[in-house]
Short mmCIF file of C-alpha atoms in Angstrom, two decimals:
data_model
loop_
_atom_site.label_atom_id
_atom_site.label_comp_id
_atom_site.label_asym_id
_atom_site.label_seq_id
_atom_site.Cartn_x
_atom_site.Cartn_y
_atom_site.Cartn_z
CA UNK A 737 23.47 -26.14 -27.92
CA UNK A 738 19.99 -24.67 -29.03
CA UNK A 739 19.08 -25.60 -25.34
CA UNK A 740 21.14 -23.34 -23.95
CA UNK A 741 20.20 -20.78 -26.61
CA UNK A 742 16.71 -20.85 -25.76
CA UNK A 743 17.25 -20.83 -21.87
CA UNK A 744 19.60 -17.66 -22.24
CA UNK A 745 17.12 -15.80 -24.56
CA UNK A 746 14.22 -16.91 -21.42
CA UNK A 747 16.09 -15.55 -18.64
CA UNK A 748 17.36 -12.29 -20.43
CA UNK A 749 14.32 -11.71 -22.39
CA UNK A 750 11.34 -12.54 -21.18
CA UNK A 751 12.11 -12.95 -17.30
CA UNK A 752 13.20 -9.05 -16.76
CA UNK A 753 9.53 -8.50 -17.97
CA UNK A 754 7.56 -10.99 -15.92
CA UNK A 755 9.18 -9.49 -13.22
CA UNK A 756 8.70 -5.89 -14.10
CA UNK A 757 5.34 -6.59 -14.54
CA UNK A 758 5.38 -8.09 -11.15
CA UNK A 759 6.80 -5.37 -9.57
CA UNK A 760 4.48 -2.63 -10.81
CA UNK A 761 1.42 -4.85 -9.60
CA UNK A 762 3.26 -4.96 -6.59
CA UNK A 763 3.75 -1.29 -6.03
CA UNK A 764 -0.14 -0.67 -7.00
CA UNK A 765 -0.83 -2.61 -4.11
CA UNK A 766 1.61 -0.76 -1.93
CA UNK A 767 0.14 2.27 -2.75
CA UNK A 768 -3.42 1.52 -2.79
CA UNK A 769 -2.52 -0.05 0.90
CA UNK A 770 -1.29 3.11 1.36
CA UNK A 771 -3.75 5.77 0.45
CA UNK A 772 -6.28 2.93 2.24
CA UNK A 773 -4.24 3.91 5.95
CA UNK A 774 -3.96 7.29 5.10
CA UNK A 775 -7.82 7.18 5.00
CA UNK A 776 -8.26 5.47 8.33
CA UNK A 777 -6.11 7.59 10.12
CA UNK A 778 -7.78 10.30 8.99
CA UNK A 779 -11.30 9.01 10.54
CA UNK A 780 -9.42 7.61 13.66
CA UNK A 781 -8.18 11.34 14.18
CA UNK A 782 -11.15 12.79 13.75
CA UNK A 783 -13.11 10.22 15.93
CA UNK A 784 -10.12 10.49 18.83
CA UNK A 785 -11.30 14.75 18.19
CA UNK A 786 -14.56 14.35 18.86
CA UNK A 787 -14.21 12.11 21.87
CA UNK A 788 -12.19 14.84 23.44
CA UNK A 789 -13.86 17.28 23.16
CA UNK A 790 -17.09 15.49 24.21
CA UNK A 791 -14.64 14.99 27.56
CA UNK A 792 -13.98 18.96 27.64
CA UNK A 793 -17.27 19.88 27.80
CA UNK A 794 -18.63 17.18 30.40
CA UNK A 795 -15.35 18.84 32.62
CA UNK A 796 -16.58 22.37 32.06
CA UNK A 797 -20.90 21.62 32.40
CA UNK A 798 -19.71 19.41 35.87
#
């Protein structure tokens, strides 16, 4: 009986907060992921810029 106590208090106490925990370390990796492709775009963007117009003005000199 005190078994079955203890499990219940576990599972509805202290297992909604391990995984609560788990879940906002979870979503601070998401969003670090995130902000880390956001920042590589922005640099493959600019690189995929620069290339073209290095192309535009090799068209226009030749």
């Amino acid at each position: 009986m005190i078994s079955i106590v203890l499990i219940a208090i576990f599972v509805f106490q202290v297992l909604p907060k391990i995984s609560k925990k788990v879940s906002e370390l979870e979503e601070k990796a998401m969003e670090q992921k995130l902000t880390d492709n956001n920042e590589g775009n922005k640099y493959g963007a600019l690189i995929v810029i620069i290339v073209l117009l290095i192309f535009l003005v090799v068209a226009l000199v030749s």
